[in-house]
Coordinates of C-alpha atoms in Angstrom, one line a residue:
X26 CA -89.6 -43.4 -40.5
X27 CA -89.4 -40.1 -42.5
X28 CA -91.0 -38.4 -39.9
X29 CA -88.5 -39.7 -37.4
X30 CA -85.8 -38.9 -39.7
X31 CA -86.9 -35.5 -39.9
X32 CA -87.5 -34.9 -36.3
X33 CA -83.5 -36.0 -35.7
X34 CA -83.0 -33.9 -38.0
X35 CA -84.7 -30.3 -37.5
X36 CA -82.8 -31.3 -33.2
X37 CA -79.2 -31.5 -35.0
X38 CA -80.3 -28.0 -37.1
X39 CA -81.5 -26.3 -33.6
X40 CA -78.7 -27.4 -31.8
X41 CA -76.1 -26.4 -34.0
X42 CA -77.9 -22.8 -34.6
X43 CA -77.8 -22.2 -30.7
X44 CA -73.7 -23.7 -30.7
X45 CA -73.5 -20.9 -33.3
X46 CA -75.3 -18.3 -31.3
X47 CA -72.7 -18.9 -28.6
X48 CA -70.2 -19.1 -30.7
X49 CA -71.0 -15.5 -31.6
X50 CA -71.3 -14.1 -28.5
X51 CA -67.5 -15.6 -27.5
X52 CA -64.1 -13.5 -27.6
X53 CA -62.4 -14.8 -30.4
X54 CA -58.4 -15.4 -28.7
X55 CA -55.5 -14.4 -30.5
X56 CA -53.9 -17.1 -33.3
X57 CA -51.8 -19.3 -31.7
X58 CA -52.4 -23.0 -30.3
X59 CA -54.8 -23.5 -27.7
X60 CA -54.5 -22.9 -24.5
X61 CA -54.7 -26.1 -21.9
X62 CA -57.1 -25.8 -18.8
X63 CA -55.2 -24.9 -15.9
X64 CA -56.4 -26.4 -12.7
X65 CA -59.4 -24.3 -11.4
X66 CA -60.0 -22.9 -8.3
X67 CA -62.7 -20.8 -8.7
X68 CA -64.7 -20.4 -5.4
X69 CA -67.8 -18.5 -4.6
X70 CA -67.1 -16.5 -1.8
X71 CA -66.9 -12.8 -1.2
X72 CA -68.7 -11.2 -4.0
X73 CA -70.6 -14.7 -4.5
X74 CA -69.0 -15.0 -8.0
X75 CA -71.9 -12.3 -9.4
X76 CA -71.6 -8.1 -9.5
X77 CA -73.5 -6.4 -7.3
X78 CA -75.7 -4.4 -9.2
X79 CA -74.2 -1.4 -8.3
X80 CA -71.0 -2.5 -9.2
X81 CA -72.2 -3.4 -13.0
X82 CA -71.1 0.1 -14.7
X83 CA -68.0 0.7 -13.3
X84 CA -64.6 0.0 -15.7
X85 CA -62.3 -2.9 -15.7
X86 CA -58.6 -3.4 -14.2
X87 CA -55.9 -5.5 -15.3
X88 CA -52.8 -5.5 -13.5
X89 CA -49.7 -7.1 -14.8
X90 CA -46.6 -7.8 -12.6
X91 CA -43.2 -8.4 -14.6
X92 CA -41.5 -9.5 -12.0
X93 CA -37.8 -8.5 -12.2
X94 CA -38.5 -5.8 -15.5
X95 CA -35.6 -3.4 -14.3
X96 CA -37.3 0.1 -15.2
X97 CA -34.9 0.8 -18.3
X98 CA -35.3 -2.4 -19.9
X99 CA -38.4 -0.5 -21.8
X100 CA -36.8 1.2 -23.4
X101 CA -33.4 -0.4 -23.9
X102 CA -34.9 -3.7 -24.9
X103 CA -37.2 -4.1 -28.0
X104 CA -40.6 -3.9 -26.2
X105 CA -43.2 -2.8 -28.4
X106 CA -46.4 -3.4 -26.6
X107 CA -45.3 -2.2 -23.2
X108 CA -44.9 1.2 -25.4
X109 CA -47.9 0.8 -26.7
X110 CA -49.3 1.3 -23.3
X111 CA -47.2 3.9 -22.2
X112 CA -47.7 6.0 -25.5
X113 CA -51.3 5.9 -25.3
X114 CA -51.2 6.5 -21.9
X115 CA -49.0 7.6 -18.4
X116 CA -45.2 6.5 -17.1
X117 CA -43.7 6.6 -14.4
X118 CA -39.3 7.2 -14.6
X119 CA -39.1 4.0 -12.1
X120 CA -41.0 2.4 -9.6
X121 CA -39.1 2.6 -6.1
X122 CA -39.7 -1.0 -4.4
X123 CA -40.1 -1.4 -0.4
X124 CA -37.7 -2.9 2.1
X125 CA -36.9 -6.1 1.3
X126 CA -36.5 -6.0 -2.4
X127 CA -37.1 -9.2 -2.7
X128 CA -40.9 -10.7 -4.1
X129 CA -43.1 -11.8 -1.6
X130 CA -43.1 -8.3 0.0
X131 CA -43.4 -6.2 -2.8
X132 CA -46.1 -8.0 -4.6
X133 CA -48.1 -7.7 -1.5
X134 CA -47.3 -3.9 -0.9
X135 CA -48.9 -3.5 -4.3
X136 CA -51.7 -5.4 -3.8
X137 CA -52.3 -3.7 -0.3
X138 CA -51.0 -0.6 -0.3
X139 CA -48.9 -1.3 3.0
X140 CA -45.2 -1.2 3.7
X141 CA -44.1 -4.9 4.3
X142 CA -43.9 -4.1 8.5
X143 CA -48.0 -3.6 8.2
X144 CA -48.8 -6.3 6.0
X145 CA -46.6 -8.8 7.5
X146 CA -45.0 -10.3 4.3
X147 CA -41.6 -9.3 5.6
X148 CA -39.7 -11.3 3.2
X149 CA -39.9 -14.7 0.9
X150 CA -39.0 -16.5 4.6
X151 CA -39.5 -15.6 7.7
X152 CA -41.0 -16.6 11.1
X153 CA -43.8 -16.5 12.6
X154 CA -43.2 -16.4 16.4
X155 CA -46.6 -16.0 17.5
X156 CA -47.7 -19.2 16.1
X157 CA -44.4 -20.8 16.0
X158 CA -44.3 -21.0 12.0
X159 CA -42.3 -20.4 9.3
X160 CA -43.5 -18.9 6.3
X161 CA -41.5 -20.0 2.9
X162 CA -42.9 -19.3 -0.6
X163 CA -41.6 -22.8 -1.5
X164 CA -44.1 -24.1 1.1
X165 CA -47.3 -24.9 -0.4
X166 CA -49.0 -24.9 3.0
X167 CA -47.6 -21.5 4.1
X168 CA -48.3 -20.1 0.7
X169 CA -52.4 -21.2 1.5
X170 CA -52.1 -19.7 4.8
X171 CA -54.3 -16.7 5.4
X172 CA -53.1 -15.6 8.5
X173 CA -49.9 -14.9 7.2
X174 CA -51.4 -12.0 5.3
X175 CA -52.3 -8.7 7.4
X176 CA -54.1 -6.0 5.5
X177 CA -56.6 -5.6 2.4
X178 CA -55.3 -6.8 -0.8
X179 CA -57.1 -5.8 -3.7
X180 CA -59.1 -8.1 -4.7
X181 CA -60.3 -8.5 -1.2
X182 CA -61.5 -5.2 -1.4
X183 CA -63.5 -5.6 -4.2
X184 CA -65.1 -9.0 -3.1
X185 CA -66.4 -7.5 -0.1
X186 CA -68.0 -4.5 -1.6
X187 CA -69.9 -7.0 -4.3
X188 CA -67.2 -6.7 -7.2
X189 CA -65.9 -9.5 -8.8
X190 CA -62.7 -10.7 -8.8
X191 CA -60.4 -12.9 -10.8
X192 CA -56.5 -13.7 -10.5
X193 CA -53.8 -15.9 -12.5
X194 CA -51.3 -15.4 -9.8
X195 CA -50.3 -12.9 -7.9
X196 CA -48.5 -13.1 -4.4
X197 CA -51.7 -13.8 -1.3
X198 CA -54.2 -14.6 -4.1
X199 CA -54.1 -18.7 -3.1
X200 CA -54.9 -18.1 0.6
X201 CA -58.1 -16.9 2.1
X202 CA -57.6 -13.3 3.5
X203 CA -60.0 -12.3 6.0
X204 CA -61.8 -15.4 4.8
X205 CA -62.1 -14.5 1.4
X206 CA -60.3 -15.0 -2.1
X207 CA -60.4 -13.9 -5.4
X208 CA -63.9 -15.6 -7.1
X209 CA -61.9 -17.4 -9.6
X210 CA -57.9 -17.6 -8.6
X211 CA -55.1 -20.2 -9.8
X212 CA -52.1 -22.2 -7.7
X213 CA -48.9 -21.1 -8.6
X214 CA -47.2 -23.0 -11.8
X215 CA -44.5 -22.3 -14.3
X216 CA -45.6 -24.7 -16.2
X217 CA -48.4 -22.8 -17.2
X218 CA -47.2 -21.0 -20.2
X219 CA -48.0 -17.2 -20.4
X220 CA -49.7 -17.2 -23.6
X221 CA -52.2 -20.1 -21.2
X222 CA -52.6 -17.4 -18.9
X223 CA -53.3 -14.6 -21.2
X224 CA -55.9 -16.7 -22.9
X225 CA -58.1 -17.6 -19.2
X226 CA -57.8 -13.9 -18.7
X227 CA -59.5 -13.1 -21.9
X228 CA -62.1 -16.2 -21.2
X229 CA -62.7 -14.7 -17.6
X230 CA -63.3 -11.1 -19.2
X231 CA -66.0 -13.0 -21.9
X232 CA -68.6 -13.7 -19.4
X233 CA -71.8 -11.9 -18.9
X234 CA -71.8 -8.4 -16.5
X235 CA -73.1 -10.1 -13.8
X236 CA -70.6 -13.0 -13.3
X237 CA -67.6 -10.7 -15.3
X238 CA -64.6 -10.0 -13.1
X239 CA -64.2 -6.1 -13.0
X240 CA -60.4 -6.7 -11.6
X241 CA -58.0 -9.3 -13.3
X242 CA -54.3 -9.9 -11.5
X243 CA -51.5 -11.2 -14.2
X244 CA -47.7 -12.7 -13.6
X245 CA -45.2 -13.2 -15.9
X246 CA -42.2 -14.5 -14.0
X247 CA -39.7 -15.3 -17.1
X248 CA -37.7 -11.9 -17.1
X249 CA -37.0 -12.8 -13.4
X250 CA -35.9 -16.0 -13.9
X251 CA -33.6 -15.5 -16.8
X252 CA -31.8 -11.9 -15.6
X253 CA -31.1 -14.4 -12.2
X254 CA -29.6 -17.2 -14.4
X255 CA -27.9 -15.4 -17.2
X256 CA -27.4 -11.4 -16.0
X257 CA -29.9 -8.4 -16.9
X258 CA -27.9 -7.7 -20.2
X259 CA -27.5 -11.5 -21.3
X260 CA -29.0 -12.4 -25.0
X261 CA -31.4 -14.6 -22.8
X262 CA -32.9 -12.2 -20.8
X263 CA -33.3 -9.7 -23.6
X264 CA -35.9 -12.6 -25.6
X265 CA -37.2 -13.0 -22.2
X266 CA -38.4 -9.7 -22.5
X267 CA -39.8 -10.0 -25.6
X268 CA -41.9 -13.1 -25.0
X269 CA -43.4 -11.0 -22.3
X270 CA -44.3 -8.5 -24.4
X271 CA -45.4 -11.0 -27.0
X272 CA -47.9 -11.8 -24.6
X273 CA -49.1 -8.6 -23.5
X274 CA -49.5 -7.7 -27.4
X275 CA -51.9 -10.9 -27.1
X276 CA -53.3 -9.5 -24.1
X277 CA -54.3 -6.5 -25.7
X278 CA -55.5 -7.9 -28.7
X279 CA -57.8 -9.6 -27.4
X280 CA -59.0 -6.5 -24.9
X281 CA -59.5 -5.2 -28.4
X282 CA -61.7 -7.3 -29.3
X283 CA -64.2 -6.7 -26.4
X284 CA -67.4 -5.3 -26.7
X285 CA -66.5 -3.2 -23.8
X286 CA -63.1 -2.6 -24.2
X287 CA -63.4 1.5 -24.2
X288 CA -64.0 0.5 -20.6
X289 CA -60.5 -1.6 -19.8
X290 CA -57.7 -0.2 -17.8
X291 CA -54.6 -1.5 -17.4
X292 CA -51.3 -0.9 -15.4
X293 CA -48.0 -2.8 -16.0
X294 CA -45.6 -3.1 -12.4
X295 CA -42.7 -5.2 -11.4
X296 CA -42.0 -5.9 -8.4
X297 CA -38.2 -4.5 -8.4
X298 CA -35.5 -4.6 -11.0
X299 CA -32.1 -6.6 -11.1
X300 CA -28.5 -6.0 -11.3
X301 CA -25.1 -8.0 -11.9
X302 CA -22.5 -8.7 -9.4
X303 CA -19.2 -7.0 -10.1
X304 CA -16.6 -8.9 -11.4
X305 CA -13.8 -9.9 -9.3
X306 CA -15.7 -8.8 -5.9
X307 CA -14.9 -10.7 -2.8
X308 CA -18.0 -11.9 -0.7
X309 CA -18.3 -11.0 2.9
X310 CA -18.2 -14.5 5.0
X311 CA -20.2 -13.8 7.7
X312 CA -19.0 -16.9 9.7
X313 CA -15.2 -16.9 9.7
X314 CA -16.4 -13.5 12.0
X315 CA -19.2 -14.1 13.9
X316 CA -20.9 -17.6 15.8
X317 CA -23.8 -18.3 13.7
X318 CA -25.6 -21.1 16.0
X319 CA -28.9 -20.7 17.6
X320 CA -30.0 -19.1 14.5
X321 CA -31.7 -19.3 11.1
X322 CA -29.7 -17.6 8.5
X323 CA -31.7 -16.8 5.6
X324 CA -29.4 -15.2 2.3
X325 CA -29.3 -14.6 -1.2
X326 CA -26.0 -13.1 -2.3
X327 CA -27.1 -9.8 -2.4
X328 CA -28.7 -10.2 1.4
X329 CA -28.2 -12.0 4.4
X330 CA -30.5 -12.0 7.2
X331 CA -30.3 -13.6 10.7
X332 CA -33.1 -14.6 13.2
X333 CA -32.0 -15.7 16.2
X334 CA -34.3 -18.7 18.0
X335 CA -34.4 -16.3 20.7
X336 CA -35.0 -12.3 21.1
X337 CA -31.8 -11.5 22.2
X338 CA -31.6 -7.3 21.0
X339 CA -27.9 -6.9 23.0
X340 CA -26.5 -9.7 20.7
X341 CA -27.7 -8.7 17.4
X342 CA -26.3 -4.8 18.6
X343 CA -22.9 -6.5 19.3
X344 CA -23.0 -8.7 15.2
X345 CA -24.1 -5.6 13.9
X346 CA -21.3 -3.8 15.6
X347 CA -18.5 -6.1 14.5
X348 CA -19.6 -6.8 11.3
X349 CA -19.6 -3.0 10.5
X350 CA -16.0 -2.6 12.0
X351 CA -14.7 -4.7 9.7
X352 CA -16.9 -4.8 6.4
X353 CA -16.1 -2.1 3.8
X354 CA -18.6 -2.5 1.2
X355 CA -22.1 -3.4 3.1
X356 CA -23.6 -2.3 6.5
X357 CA -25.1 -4.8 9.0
X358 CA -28.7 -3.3 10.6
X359 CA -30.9 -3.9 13.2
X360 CA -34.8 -3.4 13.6
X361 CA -33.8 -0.3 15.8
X362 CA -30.9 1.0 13.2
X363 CA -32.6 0.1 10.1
X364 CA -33.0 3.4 7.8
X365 CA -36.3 4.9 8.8
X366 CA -37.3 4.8 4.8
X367 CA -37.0 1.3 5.1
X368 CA -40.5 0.8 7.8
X369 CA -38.9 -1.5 9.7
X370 CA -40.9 -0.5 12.6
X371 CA -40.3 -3.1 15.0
X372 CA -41.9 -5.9 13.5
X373 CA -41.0 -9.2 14.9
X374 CA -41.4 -11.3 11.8
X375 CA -37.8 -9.0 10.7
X376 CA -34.7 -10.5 11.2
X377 CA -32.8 -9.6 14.1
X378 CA -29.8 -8.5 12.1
X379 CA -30.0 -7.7 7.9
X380 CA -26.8 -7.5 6.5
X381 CA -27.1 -5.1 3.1
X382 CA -24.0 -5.1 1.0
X383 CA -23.6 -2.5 -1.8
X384 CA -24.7 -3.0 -5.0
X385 CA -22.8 -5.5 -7.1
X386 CA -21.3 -6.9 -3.9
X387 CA -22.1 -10.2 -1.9
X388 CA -22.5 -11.4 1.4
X389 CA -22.9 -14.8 2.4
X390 CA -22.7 -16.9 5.5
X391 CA -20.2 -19.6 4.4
X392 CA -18.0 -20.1 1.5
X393 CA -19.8 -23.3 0.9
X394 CA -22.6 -21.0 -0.2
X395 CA -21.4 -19.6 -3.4
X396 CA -23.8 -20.8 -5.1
X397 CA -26.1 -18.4 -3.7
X398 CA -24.2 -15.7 -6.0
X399 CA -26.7 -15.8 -9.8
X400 CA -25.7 -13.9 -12.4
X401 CA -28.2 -11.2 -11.9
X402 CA -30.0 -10.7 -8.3
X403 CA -32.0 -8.3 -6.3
X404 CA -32.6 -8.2 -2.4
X405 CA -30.3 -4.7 -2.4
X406 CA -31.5 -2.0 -0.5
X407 CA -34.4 -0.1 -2.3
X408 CA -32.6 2.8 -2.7
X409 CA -30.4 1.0 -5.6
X410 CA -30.8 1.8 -9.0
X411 CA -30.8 -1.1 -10.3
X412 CA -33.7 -2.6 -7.7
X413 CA -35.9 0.3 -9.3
X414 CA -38.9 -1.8 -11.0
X415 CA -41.7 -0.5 -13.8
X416 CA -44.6 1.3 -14.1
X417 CA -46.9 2.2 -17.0
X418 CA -50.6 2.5 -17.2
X419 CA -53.4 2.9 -19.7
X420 CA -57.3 2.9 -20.5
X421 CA -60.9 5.3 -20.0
X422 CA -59.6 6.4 -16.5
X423 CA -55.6 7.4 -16.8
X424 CA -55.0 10.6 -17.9
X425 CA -53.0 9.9 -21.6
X426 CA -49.5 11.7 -21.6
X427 CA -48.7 12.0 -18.1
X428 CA -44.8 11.1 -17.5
X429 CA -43.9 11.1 -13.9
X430 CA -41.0 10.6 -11.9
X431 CA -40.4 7.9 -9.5
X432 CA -43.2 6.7 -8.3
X433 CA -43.7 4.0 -4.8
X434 CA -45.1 1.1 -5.1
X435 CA -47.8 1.5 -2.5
X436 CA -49.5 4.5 -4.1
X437 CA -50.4 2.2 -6.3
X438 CA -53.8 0.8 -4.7
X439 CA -54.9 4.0 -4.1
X440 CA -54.9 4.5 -7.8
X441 CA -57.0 1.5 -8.8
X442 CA -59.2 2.2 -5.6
X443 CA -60.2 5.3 -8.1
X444 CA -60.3 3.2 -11.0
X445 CA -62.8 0.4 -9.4
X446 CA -64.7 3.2 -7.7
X447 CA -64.3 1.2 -4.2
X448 CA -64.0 2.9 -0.9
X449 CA -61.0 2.7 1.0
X450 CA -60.0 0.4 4.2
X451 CA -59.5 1.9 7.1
X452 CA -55.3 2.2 6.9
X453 CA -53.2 2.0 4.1
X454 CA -49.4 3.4 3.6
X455 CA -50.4 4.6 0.4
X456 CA -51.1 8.3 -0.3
X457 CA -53.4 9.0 -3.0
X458 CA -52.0 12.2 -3.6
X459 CA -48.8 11.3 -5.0
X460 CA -50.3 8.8 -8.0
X461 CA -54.0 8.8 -8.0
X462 CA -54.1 12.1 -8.1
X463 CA -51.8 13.1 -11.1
X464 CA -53.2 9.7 -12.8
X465 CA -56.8 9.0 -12.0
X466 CA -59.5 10.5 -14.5
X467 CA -63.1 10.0 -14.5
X468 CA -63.0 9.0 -18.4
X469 CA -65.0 11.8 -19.6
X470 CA -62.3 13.7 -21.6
X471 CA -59.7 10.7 -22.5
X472 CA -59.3 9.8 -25.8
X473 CA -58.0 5.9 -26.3

C-alpha cells in the first residue's frame, strides 16, 4: 500500500514539474480578466501551419488597422501608445485612402498592394456580373467567397513561400484566395472584445519557430463605429480612441515580454478617416430628378452609387449629365469620367454612375432615406481631408525618426514585402520607392 501510495505520488510530482516547465516557457498576458476562446479556424494549408526552414530567422510583422482613426486624432486625442510607436520609430502626416473610401476596398489595397479596380473589392457591395452575384460584407457567404478576391494579399504571399501566417480579422482573410488562407484566421465578430483579440495574438506569437506566425493581421473597429454614431469630435469617440490604444499598450506589453521581441515589427493603418456633416446642409434627392428603376442604388450619405441591371453607358452619360446641371455641391461620374487618380479603369464591378458630394454634404436617393445621414461618415472622395487615415510604424527593420508626408495606402505591402524578406508577385500598384524605400532597414544599425 505504501509503495502504491508512493508511486501515485512521485506521478502527481512529475506531472506537476513538467505543467511548471510549460508554464515557464509561456508568455505571461497582460493583467486583466481572461480572455474567452474565440471560435477557431485554424487550417493547415499554404505554409502547412510550420516555417519553412528558411523562413525561421527572418523578423515578425504585426499589422494593426484602426479602422476610421482620422490621421489627427493622434495627436489631438490622448493616445499614448500609438506615440509610443511613432516616437520610437517612423510617421507618416496622413495616409491617402483609394477610391471608394469606404472599407472593404481599402483594407484590401493594403493587404494587396492593388488599387480597388485590380483587386476587385470595388466597394462594401457590389455585383458581380460575370457570375451573376452580389457581393455584400453583411453576407456571410460572399464574405467566404474566394473568387471575389483578385490579387495576392499578404498573408497569401507568405503562405506560399513557406511562412506562416496568422490573422484576427482583416478584410479577405475568411475566404480562401488562390486556395489558400491564413494558417490560423478568425470569422468576423464584434463580440469579441479587443483585449480577446490582443491576447490570441500574443498566444499565436508564443508558439515554437517552427509553427510561430512571422505575420499577425489585427482590427479594432470601435473608433469606426462610434465617430459614425456620435461624430469624430463626440466625448464617445474620443474614449473610443483610448480603449484602442489601451489595447495596443497591451499589445506591446506583451511583445515585450517575448523572448524575441528585438525581432517584432509593427505598423499601425486605418483604412480612411471620418468627418461630420454640416449643419443645416440640404441633401441631394436623386429621385425627385432622375427614374431610378431597373437599378440597384447602393448609398451612404456621403455616396450614392447606381448599377444599372443592364450596361447601358448612353444612359448613365445622360444621369450624369443632369445631375451635374443641377447639383451645386457634388458631381455625378462615370467609369469613363471618373478622375484618373481615382483607377477606375473600366472595371465592371463599378457602378455605372458614383455620385460624390462635397465634403460635409449628402446625397441620397429618397427622402425616406435620411437615416442613411450618421453623425460622422466617410465614402467622400479620397482626396478629402478628412477621409485621410493613419500610418505609424516601428521595430528592428524601420528606420527610427523618419517623419514623412502623405503616404498611399498601397505602398504599403511593398514595405512589409521588405520586412518579411518575401519576393514579390508578379503586379502590384504599389511602388516600393515611395515607402519601402525611405522606411525599410535591414536592422543592423536601429536602436529600439
Amino acid at each position: 500500500m505504501i509503495k502504491s501510495r508512493n508511486a501515485r505520488l512521485r506521478l502527481v510530482l512529475g506531472v506537476l514539474l513538467v505543467l511548471a516547465a510549460a508554464a515557464a516557457c509561456t508568455i505571461r498576458l497582460p493583467a486583466g480578466s481572461e480572455p474567452t476562446a474565440a471560435p477557431a479556424n485554424d487550417y493547415a494549408q499554404g505554409s502547412g501551419g510550420v516555417n519553412a526552414p528558411s523562413q525561421r530567422d527572418k523578423p515578425y510583422l504585426v499589422l494593426v488597422s484602426i479602422d476610421g482613426f482620422r490621421w489627427d486624432y493622434i495627436d489631438r486625442y490622448p493616445t499614448p501608445n500609438l506615440q509610443r510607436i511613432a516616437s520610437n520609430g517612423a510617421r507618416a502626416e496622413r495616409l491617402l485612402p483609394v477610391f471608394p473610401t469606404l472599407t472593404f476596398p481599402n483594407h484590401y489595397s493594403i493587404a494587396t498592394g492593388l488599387y480597388p479596380a485590380h483587386h476587385g473589392l470595388t466597394g462594401n457591395e457590389f455585383p458581380d456580373h460575370s457570375r451573376n452575384m452580389w457581393y455584400s460584407l453583411k453576407n456571410r457567404e460572399m464574405v467566404e467567397d474566394g473568387g471575389f478576391y483578385g490579387g495576392q494579399p499578404i498573408w497569401v504571399t507568405a503562405e506560399t513561400q513557406g511562412m506562416v501566417s496568422a490573422s484576427f480579422f482583416w478584410v479577405g482573410t475568411e475566404a480562401a484566395v488562390n486556395g489558400v488562407s491564413p494558417t490560423h484566421w478568425r470569422s468576423f465578430s464584434k463580440d469579441i472584445s479587443g483585449a480577446e483579440r490582443v491576447d490570441q495574438v500574443l498566444r499565436w506569437m508564443a508558439q515554437p519557430p517552427a509553427n510561430r506566425p512571422h505575420l499577425y493581421t489585427l482590427y479594432f473597429e470601435d473608433v469606426d463605429d462610434h465617430s459614425h454614431w456620435y461624430g469624430p469630435d463626440a466625448k464617445e469617440n474620443i474614449e473610443a480612441t483610448g480603449r484602442v490604444d489601451a489595447w495596443l499598450g497591451r499589445l506591446l506589453d506583451g511583445i515585450d515580454q517575448l523572448p524575441y521581441s528585438e525581432q517584432v515589427n509593427i505598423i499601425v493603418v486605418s483604412d480612411h478617416g471620418q468627418g461630420p456633416y454640416l449643419n443645416g446642409q440640404t441633401p441631394f434627392i436623386l429621385g425627385d430628378l432622375v427614374d431610378l428603376s431597373g437599378m440597384t442604388v447602393i448609398e451612404g450619405g456621403s455616396y450614392l452609387f447606381m448599377h444599372f441591371d443592364h450596361d447601358d453607358p448612353e444612359r448613365a452619360a445622360a444621369i450624369a449629365a443632369t445631375v451635374n446641371n443641377s447639383w451645386q455641391h457634388g458631381h455625378a461620374y462615370t467609369s469613363a469620367t471618373a478622375p484618373a487618380a481615382w483607377v477606375v479603369d473600366g472595371n465592371p464591378r463599378f457602378p455605372d454612375v458614383m455620385l460624390i458630394p462635397e465634403q460635409g454634404y449628402a446625397v441620397l436617393s429618397s427622402a425616406e432615406k435620411a437615416g442613411k445621414i450618421n453623425a460622422g461618415d466617410h465614402g467622400w472622395a479620397p482626396e478629402s481631408p478628412a477621409m485621410h487615415g493613419l500610418f505609424i510604424a516601428s521595430g528592428p527593420n524601420v528606420k527610427p525618426g523618419v517623419e514623412l508626408g502623405p503616404v498611399r495606402n498601397i505602398d504599403i505591402y511593398p514595405l512589409m514585402l521588405s520586412i518579411l524578406g518575401l519576393d514579390a508577385p508578379e503586379y502590384i500598384d504599389g511602388d516600393p520607392s515611395r515607402l519601402s524605400a525611405k522606411l525599410y532597414s535591414d536592422g543592423e544599425n536601429n536602436s529600439k
